[in-house]
CSV table of C-alpha atoms and ligand atoms in Angstrom, one decimal:
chain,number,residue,atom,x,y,z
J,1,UNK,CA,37.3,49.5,64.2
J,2,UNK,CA,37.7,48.2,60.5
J,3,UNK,CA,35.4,49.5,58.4
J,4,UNK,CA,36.8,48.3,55.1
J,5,UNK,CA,40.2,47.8,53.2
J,6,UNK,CA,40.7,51.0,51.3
J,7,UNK,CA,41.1,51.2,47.5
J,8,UNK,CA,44.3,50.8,46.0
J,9,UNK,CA,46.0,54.5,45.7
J,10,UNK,CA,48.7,53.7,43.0
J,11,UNK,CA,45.1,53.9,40.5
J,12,UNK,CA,45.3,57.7,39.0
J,13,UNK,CA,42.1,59.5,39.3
J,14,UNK,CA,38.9,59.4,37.2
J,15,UNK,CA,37.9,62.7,36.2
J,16,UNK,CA,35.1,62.1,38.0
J,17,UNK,CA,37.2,61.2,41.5
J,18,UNK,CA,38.8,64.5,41.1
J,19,UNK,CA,35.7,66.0,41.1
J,20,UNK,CA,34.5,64.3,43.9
J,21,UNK,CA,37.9,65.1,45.6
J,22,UNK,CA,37.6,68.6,45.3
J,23,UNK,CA,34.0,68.2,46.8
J,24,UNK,CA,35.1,66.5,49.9
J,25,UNK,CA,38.0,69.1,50.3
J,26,UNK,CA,35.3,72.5,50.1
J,27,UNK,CA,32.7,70.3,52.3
J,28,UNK,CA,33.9,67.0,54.0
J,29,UNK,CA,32.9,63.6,53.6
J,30,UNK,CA,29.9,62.6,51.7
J,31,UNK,CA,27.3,59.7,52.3
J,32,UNK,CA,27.9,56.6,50.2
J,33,UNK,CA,24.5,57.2,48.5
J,34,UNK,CA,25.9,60.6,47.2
J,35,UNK,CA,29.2,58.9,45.7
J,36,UNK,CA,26.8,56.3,44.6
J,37,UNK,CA,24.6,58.9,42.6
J,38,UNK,CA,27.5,60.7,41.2
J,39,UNK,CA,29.4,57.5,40.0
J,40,UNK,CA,26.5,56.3,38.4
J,41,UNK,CA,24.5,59.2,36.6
J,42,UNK,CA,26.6,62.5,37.1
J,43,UNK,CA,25.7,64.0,33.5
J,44,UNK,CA,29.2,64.1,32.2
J,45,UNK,CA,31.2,61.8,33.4
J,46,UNK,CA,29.0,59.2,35.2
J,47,UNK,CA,29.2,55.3,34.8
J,48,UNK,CA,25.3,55.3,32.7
J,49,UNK,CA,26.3,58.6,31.3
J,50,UNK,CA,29.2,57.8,29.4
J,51,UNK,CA,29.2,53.8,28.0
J,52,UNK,CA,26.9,50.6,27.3
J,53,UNK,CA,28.2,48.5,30.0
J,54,UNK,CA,26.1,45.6,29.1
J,55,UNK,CA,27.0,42.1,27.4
J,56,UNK,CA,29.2,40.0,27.4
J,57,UNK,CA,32.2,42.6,26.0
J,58,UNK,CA,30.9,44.8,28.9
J,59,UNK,CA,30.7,44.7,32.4
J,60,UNK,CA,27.7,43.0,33.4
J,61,UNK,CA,24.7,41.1,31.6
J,62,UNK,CA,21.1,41.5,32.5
J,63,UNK,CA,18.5,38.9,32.7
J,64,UNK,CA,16.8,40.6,29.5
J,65,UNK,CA,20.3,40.7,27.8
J,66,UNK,CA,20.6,36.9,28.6
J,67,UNK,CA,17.6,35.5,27.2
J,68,UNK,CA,14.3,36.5,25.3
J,69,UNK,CA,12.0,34.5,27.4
J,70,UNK,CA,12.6,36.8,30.1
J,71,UNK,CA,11.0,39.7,28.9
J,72,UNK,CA,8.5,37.3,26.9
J,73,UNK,CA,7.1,35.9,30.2
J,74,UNK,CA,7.4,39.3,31.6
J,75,UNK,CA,5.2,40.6,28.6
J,76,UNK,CA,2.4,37.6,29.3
J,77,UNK,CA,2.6,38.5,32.9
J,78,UNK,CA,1.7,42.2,31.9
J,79,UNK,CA,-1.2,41.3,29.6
J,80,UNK,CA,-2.3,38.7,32.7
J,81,UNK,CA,-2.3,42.0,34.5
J,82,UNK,CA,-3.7,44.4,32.0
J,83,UNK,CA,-7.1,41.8,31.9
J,84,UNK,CA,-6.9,41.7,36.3
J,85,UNK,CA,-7.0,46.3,36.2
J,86,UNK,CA,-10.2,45.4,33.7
J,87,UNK,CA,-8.2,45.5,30.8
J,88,UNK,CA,-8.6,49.5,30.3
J,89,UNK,CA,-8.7,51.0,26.7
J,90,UNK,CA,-6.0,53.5,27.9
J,91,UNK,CA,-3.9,52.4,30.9
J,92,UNK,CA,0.4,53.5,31.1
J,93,UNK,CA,3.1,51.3,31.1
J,94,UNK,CA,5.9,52.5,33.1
J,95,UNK,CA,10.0,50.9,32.4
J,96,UNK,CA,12.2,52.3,35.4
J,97,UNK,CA,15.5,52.3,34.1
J,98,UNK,CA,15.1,50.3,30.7
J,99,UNK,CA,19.1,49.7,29.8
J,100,UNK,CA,19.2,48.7,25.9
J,101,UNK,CA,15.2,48.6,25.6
J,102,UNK,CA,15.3,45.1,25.1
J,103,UNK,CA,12.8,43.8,27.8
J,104,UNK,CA,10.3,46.4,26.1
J,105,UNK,CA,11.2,45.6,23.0
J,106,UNK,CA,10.5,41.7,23.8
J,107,UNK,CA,7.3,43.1,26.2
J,108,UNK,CA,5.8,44.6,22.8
J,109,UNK,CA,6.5,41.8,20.5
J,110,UNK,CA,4.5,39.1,22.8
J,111,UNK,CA,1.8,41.9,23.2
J,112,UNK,CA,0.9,41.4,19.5
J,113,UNK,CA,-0.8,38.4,20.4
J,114,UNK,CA,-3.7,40.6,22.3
J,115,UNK,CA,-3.8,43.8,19.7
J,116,UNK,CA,-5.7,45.6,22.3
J,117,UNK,CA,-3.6,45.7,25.1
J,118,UNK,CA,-1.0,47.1,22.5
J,119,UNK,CA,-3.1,49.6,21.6
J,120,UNK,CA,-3.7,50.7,25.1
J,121,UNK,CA,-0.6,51.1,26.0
J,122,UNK,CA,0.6,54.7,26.5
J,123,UNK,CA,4.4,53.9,27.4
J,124,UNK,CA,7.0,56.0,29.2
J,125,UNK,CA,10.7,55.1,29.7
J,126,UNK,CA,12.3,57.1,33.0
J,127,UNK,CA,15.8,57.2,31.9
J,128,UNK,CA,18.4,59.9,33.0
J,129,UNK,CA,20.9,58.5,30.9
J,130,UNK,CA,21.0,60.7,27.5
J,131,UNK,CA,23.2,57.9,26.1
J,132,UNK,CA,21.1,55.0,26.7
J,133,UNK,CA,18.0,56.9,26.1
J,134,UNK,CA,19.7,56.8,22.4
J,135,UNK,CA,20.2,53.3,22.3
J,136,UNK,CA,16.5,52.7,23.9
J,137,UNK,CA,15.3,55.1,21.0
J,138,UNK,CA,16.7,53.1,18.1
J,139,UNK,CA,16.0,49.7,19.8
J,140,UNK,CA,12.1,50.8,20.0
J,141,UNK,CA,12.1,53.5,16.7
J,142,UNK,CA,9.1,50.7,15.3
J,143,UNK,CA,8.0,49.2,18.3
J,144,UNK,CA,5.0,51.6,19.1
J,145,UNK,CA,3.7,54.7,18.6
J,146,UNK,CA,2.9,56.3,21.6
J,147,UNK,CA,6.5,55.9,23.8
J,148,UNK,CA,8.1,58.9,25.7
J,149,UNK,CA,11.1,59.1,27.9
J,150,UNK,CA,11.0,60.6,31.5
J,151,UNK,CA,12.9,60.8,34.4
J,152,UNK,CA,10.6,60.8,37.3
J,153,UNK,CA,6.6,59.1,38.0
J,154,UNK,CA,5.9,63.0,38.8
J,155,UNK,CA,6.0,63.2,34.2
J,156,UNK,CA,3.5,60.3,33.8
J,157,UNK,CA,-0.5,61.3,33.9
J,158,UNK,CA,-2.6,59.7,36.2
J,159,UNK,CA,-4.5,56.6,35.4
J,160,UNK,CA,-4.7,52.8,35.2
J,161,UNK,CA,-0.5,51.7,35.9
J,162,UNK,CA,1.7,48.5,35.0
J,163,UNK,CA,4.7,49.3,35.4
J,164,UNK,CA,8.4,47.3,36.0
J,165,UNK,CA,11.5,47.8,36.7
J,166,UNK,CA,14.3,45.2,36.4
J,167,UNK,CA,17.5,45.9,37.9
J,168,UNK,CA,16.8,49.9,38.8
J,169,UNK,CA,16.5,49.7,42.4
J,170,UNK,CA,19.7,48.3,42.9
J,171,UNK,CA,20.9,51.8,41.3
J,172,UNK,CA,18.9,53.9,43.9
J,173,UNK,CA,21.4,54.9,46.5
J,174,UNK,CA,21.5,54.1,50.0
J,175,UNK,CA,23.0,54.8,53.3
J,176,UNK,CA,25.2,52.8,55.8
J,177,UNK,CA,25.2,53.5,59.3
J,178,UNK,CA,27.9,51.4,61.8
J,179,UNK,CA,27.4,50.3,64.8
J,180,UNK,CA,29.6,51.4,67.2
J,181,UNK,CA,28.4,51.3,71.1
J,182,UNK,CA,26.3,48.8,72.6
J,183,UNK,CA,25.1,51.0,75.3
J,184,UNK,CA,23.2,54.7,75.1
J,185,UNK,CA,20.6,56.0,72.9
J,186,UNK,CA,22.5,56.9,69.8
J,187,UNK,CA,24.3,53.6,69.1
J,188,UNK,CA,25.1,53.9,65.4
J,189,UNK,CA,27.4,56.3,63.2
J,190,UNK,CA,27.4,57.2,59.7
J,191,UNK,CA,29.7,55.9,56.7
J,192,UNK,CA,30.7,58.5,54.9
J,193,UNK,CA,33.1,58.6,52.1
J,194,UNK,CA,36.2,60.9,52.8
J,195,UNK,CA,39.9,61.0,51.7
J,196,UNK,CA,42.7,58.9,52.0
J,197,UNK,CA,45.7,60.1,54.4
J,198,UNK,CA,48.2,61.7,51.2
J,199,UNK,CA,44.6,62.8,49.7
J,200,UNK,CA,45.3,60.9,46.6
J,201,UNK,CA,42.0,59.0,46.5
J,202,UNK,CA,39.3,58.0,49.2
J,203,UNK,CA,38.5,56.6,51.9
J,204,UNK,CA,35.3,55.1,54.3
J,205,UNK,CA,35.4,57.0,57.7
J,206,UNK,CA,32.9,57.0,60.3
J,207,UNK,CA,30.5,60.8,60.9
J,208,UNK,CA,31.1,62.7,64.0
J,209,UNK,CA,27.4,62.7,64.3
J,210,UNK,CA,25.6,59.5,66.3
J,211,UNK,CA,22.4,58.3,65.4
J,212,UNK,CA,19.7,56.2,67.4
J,213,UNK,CA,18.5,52.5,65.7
J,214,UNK,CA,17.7,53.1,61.6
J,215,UNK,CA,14.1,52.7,60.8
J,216,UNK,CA,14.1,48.5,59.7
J,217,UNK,CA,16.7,47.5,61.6
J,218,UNK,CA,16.8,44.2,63.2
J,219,UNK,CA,17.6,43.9,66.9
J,220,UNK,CA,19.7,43.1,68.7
J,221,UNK,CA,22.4,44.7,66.4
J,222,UNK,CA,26.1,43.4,67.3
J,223,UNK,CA,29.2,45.8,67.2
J,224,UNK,CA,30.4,46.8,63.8
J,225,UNK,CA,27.0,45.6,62.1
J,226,UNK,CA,26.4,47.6,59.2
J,227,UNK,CA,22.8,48.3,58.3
J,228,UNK,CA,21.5,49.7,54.5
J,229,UNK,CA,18.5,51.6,54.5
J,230,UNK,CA,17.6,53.5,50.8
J,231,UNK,CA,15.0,56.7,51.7
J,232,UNK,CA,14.7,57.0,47.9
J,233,UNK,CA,13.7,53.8,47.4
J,234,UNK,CA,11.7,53.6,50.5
J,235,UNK,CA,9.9,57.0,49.4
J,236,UNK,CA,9.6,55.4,45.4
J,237,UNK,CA,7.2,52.8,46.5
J,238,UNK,CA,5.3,54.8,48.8
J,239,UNK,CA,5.1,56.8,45.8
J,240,UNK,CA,3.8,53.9,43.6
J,241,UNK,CA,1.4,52.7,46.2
J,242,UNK,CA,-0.3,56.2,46.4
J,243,UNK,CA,-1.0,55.7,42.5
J,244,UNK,CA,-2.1,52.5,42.6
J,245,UNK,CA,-4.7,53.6,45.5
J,246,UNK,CA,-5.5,56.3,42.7
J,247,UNK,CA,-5.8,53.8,40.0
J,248,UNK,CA,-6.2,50.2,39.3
J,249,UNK,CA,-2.5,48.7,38.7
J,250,UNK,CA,0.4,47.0,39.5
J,251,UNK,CA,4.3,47.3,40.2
J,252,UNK,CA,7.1,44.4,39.4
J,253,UNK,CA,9.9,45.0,41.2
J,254,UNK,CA,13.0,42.5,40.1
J,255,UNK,CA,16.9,42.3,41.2
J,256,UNK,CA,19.3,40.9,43.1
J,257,UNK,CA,18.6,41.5,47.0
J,258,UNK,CA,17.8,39.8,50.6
J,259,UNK,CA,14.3,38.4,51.5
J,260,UNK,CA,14.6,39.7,55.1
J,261,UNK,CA,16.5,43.2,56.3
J,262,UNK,CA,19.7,42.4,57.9
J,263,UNK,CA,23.5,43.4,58.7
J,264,UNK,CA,26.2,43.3,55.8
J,265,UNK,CA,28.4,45.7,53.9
J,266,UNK,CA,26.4,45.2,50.1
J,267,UNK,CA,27.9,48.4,48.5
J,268,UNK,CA,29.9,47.1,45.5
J,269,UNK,CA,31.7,47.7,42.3
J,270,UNK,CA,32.2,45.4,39.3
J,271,UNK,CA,33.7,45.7,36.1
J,272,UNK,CA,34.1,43.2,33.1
J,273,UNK,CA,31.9,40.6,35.3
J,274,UNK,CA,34.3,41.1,38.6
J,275,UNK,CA,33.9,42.4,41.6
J,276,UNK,CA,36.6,45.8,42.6
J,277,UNK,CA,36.5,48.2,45.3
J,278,UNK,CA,33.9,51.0,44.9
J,279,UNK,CA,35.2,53.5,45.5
J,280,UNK,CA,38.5,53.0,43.3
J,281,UNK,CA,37.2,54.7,40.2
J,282,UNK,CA,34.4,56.3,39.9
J,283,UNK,CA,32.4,56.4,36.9
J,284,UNK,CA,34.2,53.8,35.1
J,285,UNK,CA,32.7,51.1,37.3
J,286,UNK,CA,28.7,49.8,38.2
J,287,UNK,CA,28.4,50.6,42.0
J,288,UNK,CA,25.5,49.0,43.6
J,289,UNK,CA,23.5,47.8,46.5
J,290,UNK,CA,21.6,44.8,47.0
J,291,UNK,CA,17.7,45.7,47.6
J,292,UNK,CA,16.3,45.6,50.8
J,293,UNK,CA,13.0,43.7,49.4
J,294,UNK,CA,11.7,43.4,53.3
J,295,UNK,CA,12.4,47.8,53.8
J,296,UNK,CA,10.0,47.8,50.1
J,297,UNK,CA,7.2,45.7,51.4
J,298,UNK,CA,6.9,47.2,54.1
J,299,UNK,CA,6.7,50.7,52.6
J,300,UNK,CA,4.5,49.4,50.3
J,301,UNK,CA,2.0,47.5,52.5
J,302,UNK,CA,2.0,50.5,55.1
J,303,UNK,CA,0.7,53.0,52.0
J,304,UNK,CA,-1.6,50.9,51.6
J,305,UNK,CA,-0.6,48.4,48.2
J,306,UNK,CA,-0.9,44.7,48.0
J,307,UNK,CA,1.9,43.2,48.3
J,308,UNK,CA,2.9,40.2,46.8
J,309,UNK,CA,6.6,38.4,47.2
J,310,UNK,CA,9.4,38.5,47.4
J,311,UNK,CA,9.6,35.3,45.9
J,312,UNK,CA,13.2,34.1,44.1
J,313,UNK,CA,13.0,35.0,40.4
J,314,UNK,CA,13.8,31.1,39.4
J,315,UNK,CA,10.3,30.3,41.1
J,316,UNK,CA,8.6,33.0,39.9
J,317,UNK,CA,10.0,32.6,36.0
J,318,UNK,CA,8.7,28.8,36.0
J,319,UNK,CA,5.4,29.7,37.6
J,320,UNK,CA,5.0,31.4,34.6
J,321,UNK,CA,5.8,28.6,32.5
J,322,UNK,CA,9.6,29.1,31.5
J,323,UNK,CA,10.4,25.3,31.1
J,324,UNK,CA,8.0,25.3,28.2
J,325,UNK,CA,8.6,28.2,26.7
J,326,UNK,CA,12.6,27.3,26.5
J,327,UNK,CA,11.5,24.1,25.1
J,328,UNK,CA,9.4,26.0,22.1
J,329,UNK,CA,12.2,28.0,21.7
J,330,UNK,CA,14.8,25.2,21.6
J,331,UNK,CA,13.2,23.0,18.9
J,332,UNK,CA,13.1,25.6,16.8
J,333,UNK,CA,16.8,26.9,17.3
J,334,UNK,CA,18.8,24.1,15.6
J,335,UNK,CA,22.5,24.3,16.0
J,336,UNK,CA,22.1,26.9,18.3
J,337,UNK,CA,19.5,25.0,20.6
J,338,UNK,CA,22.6,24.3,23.2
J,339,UNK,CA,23.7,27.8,23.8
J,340,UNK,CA,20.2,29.0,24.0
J,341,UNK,CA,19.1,26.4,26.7
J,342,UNK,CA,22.5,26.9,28.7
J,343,UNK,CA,22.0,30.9,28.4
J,344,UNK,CA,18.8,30.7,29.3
J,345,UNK,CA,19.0,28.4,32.6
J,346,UNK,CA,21.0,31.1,34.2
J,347,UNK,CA,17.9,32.9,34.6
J,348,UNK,CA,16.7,30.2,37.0
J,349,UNK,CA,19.5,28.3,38.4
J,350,UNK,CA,19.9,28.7,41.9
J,351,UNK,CA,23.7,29.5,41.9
J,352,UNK,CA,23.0,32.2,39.1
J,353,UNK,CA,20.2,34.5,39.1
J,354,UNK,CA,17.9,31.9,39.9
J,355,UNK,CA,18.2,32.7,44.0
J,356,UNK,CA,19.6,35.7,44.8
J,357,UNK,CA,17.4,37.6,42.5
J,358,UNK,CA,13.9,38.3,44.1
J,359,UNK,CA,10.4,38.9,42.9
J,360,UNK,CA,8.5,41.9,44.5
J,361,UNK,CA,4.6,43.1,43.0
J,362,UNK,CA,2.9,45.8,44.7
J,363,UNK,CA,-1.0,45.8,43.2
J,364,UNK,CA,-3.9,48.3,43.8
J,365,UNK,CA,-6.1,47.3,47.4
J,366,UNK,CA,-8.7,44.7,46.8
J,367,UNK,CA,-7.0,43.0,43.9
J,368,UNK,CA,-5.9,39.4,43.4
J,369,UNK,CA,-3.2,37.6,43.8
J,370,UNK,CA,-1.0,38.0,40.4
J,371,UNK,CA,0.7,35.3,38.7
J,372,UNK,CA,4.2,33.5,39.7
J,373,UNK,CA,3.7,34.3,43.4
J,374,UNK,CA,2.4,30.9,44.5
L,1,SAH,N1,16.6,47.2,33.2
L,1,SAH,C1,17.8,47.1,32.3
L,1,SAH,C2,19.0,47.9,32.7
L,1,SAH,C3,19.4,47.8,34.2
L,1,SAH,S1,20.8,48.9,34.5
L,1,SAH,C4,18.1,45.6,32.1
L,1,SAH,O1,17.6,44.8,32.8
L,1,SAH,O2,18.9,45.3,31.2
L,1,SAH,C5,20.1,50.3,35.3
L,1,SAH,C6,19.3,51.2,34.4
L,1,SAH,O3,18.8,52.2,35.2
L,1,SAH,C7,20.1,52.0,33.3
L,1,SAH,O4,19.3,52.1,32.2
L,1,SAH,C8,20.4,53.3,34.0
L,1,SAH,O5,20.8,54.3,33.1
L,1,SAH,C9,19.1,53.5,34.7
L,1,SAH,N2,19.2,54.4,35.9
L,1,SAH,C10,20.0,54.3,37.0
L,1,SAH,N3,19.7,55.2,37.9
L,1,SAH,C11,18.7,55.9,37.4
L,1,SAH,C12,17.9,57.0,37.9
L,1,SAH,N4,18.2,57.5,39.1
L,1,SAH,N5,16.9,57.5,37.2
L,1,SAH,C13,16.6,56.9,35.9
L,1,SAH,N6,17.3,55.9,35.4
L,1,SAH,C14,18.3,55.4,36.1
């Protein structure tokens, strides 16, 4: 059975791979979600630990990063919000993996048109990147007194909730399970990320253990489907949800991801704005997973959350008024009105992020529906 072309071996090792290597030698293989977590946030030598990988001179650009309206409509949505909990005179506003800072910074800057919700704002970054933390810092040093950075909702008191998080859960790591039999109870095996046969670098291989159908998975699976389920994401929302039963509040959930759970191998790597293998070098390229935005719905609805979505983020952003925004914006830009307008289309054009990106909002029981979802 093919379960993926392995990376190229003639690539020396990251100091992270040998790591990694040396891990696999004391223990065997690991699940994809472990290489996932290491690539991305080991403390020394992962991807978020060690570089800004965003822009154009980097390796990938975010919809904040592309365009202000983003985070501008994104800020209206939240005051929309704010009002809908009863517009609280203390409430805490949550960023799950804030990047630069700048869809806070741009967040903060439209909530100067309603000075109260500004000054009920009690925000918290989670961040477990020390070096982006930095670059969040000086990006937000006058954008508002009261801002701490976390790494977990277990830091953030209880109480009224907004909180989003654009392009995090695509981080989260997940696991792949193979199927292998069509006949017997335990059908499916594990992924798992091993060596390669002169132990140079790594290789996918399949776990000796079998496993019966993955919670979510559609039926009937063919032979050598590969299904992605996420427990940490899965367990994130139910997390959420129990707040927002707590509390009044709501959750945006944005990235790139599939409507409806299915079968594909999603687990990819990209550097300078192309695709490459993942597991080639670890810690010097963004690994990811497209969300399973069905497998959070569900967890959400089942703890008991409205949900809301997912609706594509192109529908959602001119819901909210993006066509007139971007014309504000252009008139006012001059020379640069072309660039702007072109930049900022991406954001809702059906072959960029317009499409594949998805809308997700989990709110408190009993609320109404919020904004952009219809
Ligand atoms: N939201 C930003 C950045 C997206 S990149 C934007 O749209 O531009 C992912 C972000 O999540 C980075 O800031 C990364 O350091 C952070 N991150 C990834 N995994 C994380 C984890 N497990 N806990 C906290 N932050 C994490």
């Amino acid at each position: 059975m093919t379960i993926k072309t392995e990376p190229k071996s003639d690539i020396p090792p990251t100091p992270l791979a040998e790591r990694l290597l040396q891990l696999i030698s004391d223990h065997g293989p690991i699940t994809v979600g472990d290489f996932l977590a290491d690539a991305l946030s080991h403390p020394q030598h992962g991807y978020y630990s060690t570089r800004d990988p965003f822009g154009t001179q980097g390796d990938f650009t975010t919809a904040p990063e592309i365009s202000q309206i983003f985070g501008e409509l994104i800020g209206a949505w939240l005051i929309e919000s704010w009002e809908a909990i009863g517009a609280p005179s203390i409430f805490q506003l949550v960023e799950f993996g804030p990047g630069r800072g700048t869809l806070m910074k741009d967040i903060l800057r439209v909530g100067q048109l309603r000075p109260k919700f500004l000054e009920a704002a009690r925000i918290t970054m989670i961040e477990n990147s020390g070096r982006l933390r930095h670059a969040q810092q000086r990006a937000l040093a006058e954008a508002h007194p009261h801002i701490v950075w976390r790494t977990s909702l277990d830091d953030i008191p209880n109480g009224p909730l907004l909180v989003v998080a654009n392009e995090f859960f695509d981080c989260l790591p997940i696991r792949q399970f193979v199927k292998v039999d069509l006949e017997g109870d335990h059908p499916w095996r594990e992924r798992l990320v091993g060596k390669n046969e002169d132990e140079s670098g790594f290789a996918f291989e399949l776990s000796e253990a079998a496993y019966p159908d993955p919670a979510g998975a559609p039926s009937p699976a063919p032979v050598e489907a590969i299904f992605e389920s996420s427990d940490i994401s899965r367990r994130l929302v139910e997390d959420l949800s129990d707040r927002l039963f707590q509390n009044k509040g709501r959750v945006l959930i944005i990235d790139y991801g599939h409507g409806r759970s299915g079968f594909g191998d999603t687990f990819q790597a990209v550097k300078r704005h192309e695709y490459c293998h993942p597991l080639e070098t670890p810690g010097e390229v963004d690994i990811t997973a497209h969300v399973d935005f069905a497998a959070l719905a569900r967890a959400g609805r089942s703890a008991g959350a409205r949900v809301d979505g997912p609706v594509r983020q192109g529908d959602f952003l001119n819901r909210l008024g993006f066509t007139n925004r971007l014309d504000v914006l252009a008139r006012a830009a001059g020379d640069e009105a072309e660039n702007l307008v072109t930049g900022a289309r991406r954001l809702i054009h059906p072959e960029e992020m317009g499409e594949l990106f998805k809308v997700l909002c989990l709110s408190s029981p009993g609320m109404a529906e919020p904004a952009g979802f219809s």
